[in-house]
CSV table of C-alpha atoms in Angstrom, one decimal:
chain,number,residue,atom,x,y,z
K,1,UNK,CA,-1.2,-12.9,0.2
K,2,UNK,CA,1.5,-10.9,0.3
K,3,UNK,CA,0.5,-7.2,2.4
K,4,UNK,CA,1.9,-4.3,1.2
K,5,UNK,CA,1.8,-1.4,3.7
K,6,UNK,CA,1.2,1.5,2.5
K,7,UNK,CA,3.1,4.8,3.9
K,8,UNK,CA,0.5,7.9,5.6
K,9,UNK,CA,1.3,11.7,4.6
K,10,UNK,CA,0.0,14.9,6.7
K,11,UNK,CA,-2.8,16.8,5.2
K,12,UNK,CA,-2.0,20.5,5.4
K,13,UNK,CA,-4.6,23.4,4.6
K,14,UNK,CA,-4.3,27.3,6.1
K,15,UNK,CA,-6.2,30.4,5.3
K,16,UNK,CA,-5.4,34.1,6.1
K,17,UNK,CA,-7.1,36.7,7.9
K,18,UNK,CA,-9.5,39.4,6.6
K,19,UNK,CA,-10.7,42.3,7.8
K,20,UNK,CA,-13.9,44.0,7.8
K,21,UNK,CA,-14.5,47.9,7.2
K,22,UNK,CA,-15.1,48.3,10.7
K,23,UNK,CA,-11.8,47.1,11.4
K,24,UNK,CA,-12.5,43.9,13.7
K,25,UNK,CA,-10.3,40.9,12.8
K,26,UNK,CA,-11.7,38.0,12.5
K,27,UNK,CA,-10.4,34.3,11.3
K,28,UNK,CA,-11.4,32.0,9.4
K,29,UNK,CA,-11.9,27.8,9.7
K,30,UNK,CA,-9.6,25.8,8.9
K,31,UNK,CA,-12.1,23.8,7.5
K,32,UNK,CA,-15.8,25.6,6.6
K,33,UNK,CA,-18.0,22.8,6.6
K,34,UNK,CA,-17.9,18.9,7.0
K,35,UNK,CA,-16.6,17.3,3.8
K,36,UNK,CA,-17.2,13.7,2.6
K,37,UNK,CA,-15.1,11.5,0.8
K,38,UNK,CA,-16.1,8.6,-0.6
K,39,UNK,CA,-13.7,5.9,-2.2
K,40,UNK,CA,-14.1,2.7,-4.7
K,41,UNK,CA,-11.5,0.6,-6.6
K,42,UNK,CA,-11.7,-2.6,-8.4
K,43,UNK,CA,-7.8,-4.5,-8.6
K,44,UNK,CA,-7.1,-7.3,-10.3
K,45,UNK,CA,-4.3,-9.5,-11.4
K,46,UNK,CA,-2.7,-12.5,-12.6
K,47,UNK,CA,1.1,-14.3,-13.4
K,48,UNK,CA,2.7,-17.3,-13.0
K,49,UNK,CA,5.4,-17.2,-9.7
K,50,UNK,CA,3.1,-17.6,-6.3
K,51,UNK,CA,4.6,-17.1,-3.3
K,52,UNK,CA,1.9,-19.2,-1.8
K,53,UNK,CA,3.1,-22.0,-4.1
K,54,UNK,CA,7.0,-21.5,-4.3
K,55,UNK,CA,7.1,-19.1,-7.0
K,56,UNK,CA,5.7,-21.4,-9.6
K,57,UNK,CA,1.7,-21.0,-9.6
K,58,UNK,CA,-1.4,-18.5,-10.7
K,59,UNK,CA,-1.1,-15.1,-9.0
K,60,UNK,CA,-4.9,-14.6,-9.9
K,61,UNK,CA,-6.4,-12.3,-7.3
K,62,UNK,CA,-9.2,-10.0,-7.3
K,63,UNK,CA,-9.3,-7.0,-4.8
K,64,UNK,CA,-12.6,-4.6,-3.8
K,65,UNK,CA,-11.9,-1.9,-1.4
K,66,UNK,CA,-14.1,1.0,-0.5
K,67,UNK,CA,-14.0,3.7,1.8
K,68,UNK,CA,-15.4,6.5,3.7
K,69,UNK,CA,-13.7,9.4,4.8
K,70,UNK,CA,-15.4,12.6,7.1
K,71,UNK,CA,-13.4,15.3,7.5
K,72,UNK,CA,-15.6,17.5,10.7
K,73,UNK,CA,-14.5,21.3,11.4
K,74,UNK,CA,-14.0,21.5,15.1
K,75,UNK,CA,-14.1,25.3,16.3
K,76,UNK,CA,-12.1,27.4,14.1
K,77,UNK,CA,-8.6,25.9,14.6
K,78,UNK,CA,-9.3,22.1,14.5
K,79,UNK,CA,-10.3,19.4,12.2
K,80,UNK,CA,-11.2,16.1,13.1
K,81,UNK,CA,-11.2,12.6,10.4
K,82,UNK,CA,-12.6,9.7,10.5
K,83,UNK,CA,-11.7,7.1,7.9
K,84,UNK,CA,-13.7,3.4,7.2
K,85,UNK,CA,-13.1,1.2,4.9
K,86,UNK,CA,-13.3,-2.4,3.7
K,87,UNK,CA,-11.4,-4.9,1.5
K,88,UNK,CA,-12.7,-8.3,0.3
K,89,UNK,CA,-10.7,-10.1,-2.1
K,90,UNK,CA,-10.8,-13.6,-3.8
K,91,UNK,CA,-7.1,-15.3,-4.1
K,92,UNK,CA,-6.6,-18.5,-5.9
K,93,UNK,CA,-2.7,-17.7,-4.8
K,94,UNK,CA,-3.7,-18.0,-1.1
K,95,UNK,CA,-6.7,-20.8,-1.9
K,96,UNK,CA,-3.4,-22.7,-2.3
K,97,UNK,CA,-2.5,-22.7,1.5
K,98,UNK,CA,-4.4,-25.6,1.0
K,99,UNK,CA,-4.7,-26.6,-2.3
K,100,UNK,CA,-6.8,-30.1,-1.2
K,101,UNK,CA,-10.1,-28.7,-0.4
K,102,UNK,CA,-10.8,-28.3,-3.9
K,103,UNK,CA,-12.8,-29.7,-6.6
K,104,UNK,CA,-12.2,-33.7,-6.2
K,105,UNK,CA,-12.6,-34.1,-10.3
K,106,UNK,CA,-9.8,-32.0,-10.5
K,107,UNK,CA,-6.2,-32.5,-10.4
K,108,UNK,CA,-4.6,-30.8,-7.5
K,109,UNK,CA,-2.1,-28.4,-9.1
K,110,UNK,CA,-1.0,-24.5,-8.1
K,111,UNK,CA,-2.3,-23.5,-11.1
K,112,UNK,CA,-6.1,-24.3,-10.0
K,113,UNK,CA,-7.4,-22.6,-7.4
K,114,UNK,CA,-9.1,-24.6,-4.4
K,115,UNK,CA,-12.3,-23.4,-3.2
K,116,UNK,CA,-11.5,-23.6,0.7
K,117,UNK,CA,-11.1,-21.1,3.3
K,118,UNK,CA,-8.3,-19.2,2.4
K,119,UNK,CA,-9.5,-18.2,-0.8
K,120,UNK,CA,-10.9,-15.3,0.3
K,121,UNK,CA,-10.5,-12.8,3.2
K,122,UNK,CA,-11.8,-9.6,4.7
K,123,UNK,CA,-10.0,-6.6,5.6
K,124,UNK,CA,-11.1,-3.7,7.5
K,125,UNK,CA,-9.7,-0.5,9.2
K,126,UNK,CA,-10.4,2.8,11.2
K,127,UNK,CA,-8.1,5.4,10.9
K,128,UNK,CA,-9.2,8.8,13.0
K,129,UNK,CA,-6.8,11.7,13.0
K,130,UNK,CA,-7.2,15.3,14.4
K,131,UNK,CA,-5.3,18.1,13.4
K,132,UNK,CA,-5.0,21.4,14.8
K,133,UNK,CA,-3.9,24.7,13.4
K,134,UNK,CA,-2.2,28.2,15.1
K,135,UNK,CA,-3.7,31.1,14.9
K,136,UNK,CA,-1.5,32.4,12.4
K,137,UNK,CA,-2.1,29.2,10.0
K,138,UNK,CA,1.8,28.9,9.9
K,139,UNK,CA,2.2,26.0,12.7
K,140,UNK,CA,0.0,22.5,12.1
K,141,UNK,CA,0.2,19.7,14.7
K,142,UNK,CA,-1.9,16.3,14.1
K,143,UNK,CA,-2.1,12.5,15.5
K,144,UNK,CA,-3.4,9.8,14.2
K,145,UNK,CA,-4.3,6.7,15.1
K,146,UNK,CA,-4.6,3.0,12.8
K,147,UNK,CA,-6.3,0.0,13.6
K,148,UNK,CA,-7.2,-2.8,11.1
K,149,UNK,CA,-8.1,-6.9,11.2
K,150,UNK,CA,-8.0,-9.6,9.0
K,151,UNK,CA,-8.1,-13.3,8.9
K,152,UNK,CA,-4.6,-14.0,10.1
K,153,UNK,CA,-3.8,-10.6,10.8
K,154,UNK,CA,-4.3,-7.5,13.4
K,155,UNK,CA,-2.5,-3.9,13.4
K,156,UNK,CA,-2.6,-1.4,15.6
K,157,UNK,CA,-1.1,1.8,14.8
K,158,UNK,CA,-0.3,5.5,16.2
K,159,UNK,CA,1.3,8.6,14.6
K,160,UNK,CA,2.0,12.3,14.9
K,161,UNK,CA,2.6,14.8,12.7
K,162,UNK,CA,4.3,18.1,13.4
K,163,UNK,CA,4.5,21.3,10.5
K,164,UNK,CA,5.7,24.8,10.2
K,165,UNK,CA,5.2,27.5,7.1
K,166,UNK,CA,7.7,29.9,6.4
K,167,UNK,CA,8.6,32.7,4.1
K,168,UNK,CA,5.5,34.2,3.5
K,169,UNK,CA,4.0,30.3,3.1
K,170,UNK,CA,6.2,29.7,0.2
K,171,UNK,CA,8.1,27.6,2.4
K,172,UNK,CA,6.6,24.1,4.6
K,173,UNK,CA,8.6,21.8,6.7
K,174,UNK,CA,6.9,19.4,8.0
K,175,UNK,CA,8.0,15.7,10.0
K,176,UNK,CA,5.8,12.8,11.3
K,177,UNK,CA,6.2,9.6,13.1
K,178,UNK,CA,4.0,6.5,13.1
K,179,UNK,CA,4.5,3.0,14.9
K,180,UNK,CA,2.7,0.3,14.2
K,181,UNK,CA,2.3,-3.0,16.6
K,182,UNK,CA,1.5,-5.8,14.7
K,183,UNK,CA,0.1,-9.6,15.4
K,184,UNK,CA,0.1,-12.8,13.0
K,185,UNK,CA,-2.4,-15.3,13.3
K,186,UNK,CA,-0.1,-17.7,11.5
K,187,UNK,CA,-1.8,-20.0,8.5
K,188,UNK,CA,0.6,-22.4,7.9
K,189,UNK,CA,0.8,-24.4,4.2
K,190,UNK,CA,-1.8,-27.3,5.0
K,191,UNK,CA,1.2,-30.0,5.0
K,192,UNK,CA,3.1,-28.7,7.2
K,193,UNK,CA,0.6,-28.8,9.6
K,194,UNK,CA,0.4,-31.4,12.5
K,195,UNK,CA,-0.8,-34.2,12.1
K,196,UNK,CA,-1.3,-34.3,8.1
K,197,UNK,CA,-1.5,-37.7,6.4
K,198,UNK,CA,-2.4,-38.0,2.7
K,199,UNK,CA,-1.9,-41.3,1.1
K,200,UNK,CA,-1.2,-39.6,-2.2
K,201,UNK,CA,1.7,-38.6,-1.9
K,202,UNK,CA,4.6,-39.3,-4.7
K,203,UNK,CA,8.4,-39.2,-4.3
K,204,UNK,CA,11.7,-41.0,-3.4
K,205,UNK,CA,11.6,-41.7,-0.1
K,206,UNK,CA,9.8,-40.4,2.9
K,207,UNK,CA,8.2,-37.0,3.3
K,208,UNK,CA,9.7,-35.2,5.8
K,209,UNK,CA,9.8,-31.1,6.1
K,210,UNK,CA,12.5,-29.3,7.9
K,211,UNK,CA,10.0,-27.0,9.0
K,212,UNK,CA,9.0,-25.7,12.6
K,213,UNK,CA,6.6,-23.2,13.8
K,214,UNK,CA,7.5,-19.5,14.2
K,215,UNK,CA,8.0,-18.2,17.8
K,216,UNK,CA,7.5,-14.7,17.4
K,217,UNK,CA,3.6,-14.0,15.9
K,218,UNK,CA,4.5,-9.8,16.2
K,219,UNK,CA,5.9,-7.2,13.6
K,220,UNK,CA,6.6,-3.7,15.0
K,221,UNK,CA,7.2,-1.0,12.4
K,222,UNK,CA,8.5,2.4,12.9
K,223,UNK,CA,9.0,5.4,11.0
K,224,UNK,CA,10.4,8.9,11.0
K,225,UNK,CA,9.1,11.0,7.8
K,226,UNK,CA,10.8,14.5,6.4
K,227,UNK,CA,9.2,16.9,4.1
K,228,UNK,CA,10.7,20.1,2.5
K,229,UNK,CA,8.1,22.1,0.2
K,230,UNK,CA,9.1,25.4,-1.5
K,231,UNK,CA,7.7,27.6,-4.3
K,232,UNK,CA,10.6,28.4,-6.6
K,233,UNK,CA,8.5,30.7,-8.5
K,234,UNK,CA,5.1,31.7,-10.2
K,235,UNK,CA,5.0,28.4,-11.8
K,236,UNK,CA,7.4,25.8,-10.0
K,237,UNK,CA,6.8,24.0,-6.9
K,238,UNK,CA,9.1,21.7,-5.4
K,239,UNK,CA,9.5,19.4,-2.6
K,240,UNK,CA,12.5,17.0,-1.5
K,241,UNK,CA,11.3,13.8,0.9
K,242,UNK,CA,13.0,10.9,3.5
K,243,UNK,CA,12.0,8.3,5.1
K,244,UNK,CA,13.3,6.2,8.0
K,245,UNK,CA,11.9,2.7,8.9
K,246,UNK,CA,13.0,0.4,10.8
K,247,UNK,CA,10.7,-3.4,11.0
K,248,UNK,CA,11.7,-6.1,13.9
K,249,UNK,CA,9.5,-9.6,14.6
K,250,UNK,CA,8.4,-11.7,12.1
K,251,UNK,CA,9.1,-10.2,8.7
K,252,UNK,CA,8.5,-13.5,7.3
K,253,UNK,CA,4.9,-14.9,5.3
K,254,UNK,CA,4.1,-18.0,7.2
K,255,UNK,CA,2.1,-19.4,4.1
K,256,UNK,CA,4.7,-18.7,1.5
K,257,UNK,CA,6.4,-22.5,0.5
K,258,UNK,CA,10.2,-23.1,-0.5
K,259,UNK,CA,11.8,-26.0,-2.2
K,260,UNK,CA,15.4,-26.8,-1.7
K,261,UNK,CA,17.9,-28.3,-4.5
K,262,UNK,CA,19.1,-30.7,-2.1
K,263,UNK,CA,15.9,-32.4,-0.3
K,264,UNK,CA,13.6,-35.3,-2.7
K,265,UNK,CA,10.9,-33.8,-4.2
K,266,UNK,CA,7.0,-35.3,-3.1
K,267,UNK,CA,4.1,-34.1,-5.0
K,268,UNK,CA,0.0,-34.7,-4.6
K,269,UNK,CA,-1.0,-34.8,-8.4
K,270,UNK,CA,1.0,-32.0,-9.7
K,271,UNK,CA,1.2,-30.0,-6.4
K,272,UNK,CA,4.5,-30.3,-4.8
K,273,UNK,CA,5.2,-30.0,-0.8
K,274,UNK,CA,7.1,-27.7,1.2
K,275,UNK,CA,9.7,-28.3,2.1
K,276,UNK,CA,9.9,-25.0,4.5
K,277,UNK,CA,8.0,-21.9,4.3
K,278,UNK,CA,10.5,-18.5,4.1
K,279,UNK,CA,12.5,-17.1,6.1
K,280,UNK,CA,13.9,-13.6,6.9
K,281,UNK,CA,15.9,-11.8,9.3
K,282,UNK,CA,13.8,-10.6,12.3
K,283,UNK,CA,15.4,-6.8,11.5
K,284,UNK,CA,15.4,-4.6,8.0
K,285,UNK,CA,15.5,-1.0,7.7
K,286,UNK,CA,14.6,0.8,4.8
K,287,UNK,CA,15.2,4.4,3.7
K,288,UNK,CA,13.7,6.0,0.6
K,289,UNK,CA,14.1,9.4,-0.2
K,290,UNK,CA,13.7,11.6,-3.4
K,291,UNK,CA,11.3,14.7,-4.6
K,292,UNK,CA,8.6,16.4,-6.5
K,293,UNK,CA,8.9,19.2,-9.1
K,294,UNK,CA,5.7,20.8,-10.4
K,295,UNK,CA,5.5,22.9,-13.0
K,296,UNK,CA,2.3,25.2,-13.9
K,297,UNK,CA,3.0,25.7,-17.9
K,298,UNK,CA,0.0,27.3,-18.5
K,299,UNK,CA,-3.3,27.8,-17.2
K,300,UNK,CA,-4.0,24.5,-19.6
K,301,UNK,CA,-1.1,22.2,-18.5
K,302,UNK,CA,0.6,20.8,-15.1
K,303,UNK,CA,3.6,19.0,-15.3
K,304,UNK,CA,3.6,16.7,-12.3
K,305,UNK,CA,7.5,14.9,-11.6
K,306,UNK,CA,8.5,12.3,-9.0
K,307,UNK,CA,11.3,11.0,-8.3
K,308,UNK,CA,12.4,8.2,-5.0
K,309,UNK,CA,15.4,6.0,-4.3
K,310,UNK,CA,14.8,3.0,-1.9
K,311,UNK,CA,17.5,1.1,-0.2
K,312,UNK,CA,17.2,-1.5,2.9
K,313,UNK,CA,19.9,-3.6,4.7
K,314,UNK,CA,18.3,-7.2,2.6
K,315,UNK,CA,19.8,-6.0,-0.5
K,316,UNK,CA,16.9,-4.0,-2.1
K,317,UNK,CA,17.9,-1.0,-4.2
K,318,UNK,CA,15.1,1.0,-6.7
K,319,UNK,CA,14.2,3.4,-8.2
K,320,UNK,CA,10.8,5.1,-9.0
K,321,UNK,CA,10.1,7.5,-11.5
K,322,UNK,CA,6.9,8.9,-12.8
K,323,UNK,CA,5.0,11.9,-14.4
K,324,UNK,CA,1.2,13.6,-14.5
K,325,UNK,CA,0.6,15.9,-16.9
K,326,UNK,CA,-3.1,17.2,-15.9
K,327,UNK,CA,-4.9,18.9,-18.8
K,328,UNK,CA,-7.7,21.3,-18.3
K,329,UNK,CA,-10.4,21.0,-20.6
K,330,UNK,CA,-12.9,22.8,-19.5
K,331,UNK,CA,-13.8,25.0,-16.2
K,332,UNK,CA,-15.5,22.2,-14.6
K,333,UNK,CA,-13.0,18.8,-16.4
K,334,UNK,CA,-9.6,17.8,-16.2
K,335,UNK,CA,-7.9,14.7,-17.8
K,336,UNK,CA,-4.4,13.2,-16.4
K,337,UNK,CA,-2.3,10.6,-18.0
K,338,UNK,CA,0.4,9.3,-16.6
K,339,UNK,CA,3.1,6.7,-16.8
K,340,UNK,CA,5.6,5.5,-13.7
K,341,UNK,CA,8.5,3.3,-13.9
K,342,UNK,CA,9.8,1.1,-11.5
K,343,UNK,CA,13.3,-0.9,-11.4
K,344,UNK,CA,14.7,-3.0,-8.3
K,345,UNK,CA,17.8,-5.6,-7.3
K,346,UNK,CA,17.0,-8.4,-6.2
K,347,UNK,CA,16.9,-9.1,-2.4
K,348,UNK,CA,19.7,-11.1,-0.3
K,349,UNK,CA,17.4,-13.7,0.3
K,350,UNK,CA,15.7,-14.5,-2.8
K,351,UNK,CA,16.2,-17.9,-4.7
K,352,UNK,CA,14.0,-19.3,-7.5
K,353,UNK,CA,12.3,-22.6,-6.9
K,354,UNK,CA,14.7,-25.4,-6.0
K,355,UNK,CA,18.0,-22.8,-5.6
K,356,UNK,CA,17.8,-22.4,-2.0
K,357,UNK,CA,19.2,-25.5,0.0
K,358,UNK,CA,18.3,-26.4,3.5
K,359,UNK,CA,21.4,-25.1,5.1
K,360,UNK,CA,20.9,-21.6,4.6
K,361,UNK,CA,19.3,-19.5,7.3
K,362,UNK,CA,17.6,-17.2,5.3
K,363,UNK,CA,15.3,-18.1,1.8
K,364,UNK,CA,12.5,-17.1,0.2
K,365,UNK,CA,10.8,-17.9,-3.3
K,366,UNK,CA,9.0,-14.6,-2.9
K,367,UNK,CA,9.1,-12.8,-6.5
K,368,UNK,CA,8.3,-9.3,-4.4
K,369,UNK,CA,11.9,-9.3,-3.6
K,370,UNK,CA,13.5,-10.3,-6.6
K,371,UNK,CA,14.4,-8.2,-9.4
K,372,UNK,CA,12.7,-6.9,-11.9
K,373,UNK,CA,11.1,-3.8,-14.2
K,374,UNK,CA,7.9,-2.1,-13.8
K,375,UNK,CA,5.8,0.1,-15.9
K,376,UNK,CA,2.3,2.1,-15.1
K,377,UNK,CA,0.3,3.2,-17.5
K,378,UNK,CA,-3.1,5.5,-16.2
K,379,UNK,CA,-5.7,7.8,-17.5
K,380,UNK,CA,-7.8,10.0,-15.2
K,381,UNK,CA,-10.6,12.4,-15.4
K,382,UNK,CA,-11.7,15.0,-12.9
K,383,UNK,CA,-15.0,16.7,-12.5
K,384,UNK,CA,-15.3,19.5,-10.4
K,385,UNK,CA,-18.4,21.5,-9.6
K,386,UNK,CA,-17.3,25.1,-7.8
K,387,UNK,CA,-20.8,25.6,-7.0
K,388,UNK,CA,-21.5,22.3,-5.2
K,389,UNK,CA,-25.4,22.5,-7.8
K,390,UNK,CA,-25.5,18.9,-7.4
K,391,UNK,CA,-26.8,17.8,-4.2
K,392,UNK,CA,-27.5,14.3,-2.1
K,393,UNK,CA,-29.5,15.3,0.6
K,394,UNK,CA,-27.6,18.2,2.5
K,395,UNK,CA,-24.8,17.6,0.8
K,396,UNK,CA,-23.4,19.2,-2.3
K,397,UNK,CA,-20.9,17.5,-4.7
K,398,UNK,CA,-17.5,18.9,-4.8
K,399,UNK,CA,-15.2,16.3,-6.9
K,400,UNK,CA,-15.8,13.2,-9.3
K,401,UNK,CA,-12.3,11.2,-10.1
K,402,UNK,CA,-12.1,8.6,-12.1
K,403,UNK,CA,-8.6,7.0,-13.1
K,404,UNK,CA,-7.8,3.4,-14.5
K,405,UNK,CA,-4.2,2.1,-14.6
K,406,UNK,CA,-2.3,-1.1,-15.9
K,407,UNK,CA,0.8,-2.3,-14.5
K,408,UNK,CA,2.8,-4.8,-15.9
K,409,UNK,CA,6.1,-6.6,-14.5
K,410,UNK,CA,9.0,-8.0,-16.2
K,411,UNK,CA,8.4,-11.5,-14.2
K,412,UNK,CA,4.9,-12.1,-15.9
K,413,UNK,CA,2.6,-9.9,-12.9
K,414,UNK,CA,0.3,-7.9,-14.9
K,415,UNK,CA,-2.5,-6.2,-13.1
K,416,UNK,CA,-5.6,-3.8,-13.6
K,417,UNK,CA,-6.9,-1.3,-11.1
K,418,UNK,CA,-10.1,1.5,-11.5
K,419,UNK,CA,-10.8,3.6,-8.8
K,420,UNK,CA,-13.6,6.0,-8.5
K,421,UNK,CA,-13.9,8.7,-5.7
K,422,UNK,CA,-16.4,11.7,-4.7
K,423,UNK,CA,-16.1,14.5,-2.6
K,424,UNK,CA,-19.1,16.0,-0.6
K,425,UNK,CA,-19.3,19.8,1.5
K,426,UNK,CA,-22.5,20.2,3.4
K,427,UNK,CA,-24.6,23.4,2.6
């Protein structure tokens, strides 16, 4: 299954002083009490152009993540995080790594999924961070750390973050850096795999892969993050981002199949062979960049804007745009709809199945990196209790979110997410 990694941003809070009639300065936590956060979403989605399978095959997957996030004042000037989580999804995409440990009344075909080892996996991470504040509330420094395991994959991650309020706090420029060290366990497509011998086989000929075993099993990412934040005025905020990221190892998915145009075809019932898996440069480096512009246009309406460019060295250039306009309905609800769209070319590397031939050094059937349109549609609501009345045992509840979204591609991916979270504050 194809990992997206997703990018980390620094939290930032401050507070001012206050004085008492007596005169005596005192300051305030950065953070009052412990808070709670606790995370839930339900993902799911379907098409027609598996990797797994060469681009032709169900993309039916079903994710379930939740997660746990503590956030624990530390003295007056430090916070420290701690956040858990889990994901368990079912893939009958990656159930086709090998597609013969299914049903036996069945045909084998990539558009049924097999019921063997890979069609499911576990994924869970810890990710503590501790950030510390000045005196003044104008300088923030943090780290962070990142570690996670799945079935055929480990990461290991560190990161720092570094910000600085100007201007009266209308102004925040803030930088961070993260590298992450990461190892394959590589699951190779079951045929490809020594020793395999199916008398079933079909085709012209002799079955016989051009593939070998990757080398390198590591991926080492690292990235340099820039943040400019201003208040133009009573009711505008803005912000203008970049990113630097630069990947080296094995950028390739060991499980993901290609068929050449110039090799015989050999098929088990309607599931054809690898001929290779993919394979991508060792190096790419990416850099997005773009900004925010929020505008408060009444005490009713927020007008939420994003804008980011992406461009890498395989041939990737996008564009993201989206927009959140959160409506208050009452003291204590707020509703959000939103819609983001999402373009990109397709990458150097990408063929559909049976373009690629064998003499080319770099291929992949991978619809991720071809092009194609995206929209988002979403609706979210927002309870907020400023009292925390609610309570679970010391804890009183702060925030209830709940958003849905549907995205759906212009190559046939169309997908369904619902995530619920919930803030606690202890008494």
């Amino acid at each position: 299954m194809k990992k997206i990694f997703l990018c980390f941003s620094c939290i930032v809070a401050f507070v001012g002083f206050a004085q008492d009639d007596s005169n005596t300065t005192y300051k305030k936590r950065v953070l009052e009490a412990t808070e709670i956060d606790v995370l839930f979403s339900y993902y799911n989605q379907d098409g027609i152009h598996a990797a797994v399978s060469g681009g032709d095959g169900t993309e039916e997957l079903t994710d379930i993540t939740s997660s746990l996030i503590v956030k624990m004042p530390i003295g007056e000037d430090d916070v420290l995080t701690v956040d858990v989580g889990i994901s368990a999804y079912t893939s009958a995409s990656s159930s086709n790594i090998n597609p013969l440990d299914g049903d036996p009344n069945q045909p084998v075909s990539p558009y049924i999924a097999s019921s063997g080892a890979s069609r499911s996996d576990v994924l869970a991470h810890l990710t503590p961070s501790y950030q510390h504040s000045s005196d003044d509330r104008n300088t923030i420094w943090g780290v962070k750390g990142y570690i996670s395991s799945e079935y055929d994959y480990f990461s290991l991650g560190l990161g720092g973050s570094y910000t600085r309020l100007f201007n009266e706090k209308n102004t925040e420029v803030s930088a961070s850096a993260q590298v992450f060290l990461d190892t394959w366990n590589p699951q190779y497509p079951i045929e490809l795999r020594g020793g395999f011998f199916d008398d079933r086989i079909t085709g012209n000929g002799t079955y016989a892969p051009v593939f070998s075993s990757f080398e390198n099993k590591n991926r080492n990412s690292y990235s340099l993050s820039l943040n400019l934040s201003q208040i133009l005025g009573k009711r505008v905020q803005g912000s203008l981002f970049m990113d630097l990221v630069s990947q080296n190892g094995l950028l390739s998915t060991p499980f993901q199949r290609v068929y050449f145009g110039d090799r015989n075809d050999f098929f088990i019932d309607e599931f054809q062979l690898a001929d290779d898996v993919e394979r991508l440069p060792d190096t790419r480096f990416k850099v997005p960049f773009g900004g925010r512009l929020n505008v408060f246009a009444s005490d009713m309406f927020v007008i939420r804007s994003y804008y980011r460019f992406y461009s890498d060295d395989w041939g990737i250039n996008s564009h993201t745009a989206s927009i959140e306009v959160p409506i208050k309905v009452s003291t204590a609800f707020t509703i959000y709809p939103m819609y983001r769209f999402y373009t990109q070319s397709a990458a150097n590397y990408f063929y559909e199945k049976e373009v690629a031939v064998s003499t080319l050094d770099y291929y992949t059937s991978d619809y991720d990196l071809s092009a194609f349109d995206a929209h988002q549609y979403g609706m979210g609501i927002r309870y907020k209790d400023i009292f925390t009345s609610a309570k679970i045992f010391s804890y009183g509840l702060k925030t209830l979110d709940l958003r849905l979204n549907q995205y759906d591609r212009s190559d046939g991916l169309s997908s369904f997410i619902v995530t619920f979270g919930a803030s606690f504050v202890a008494d």
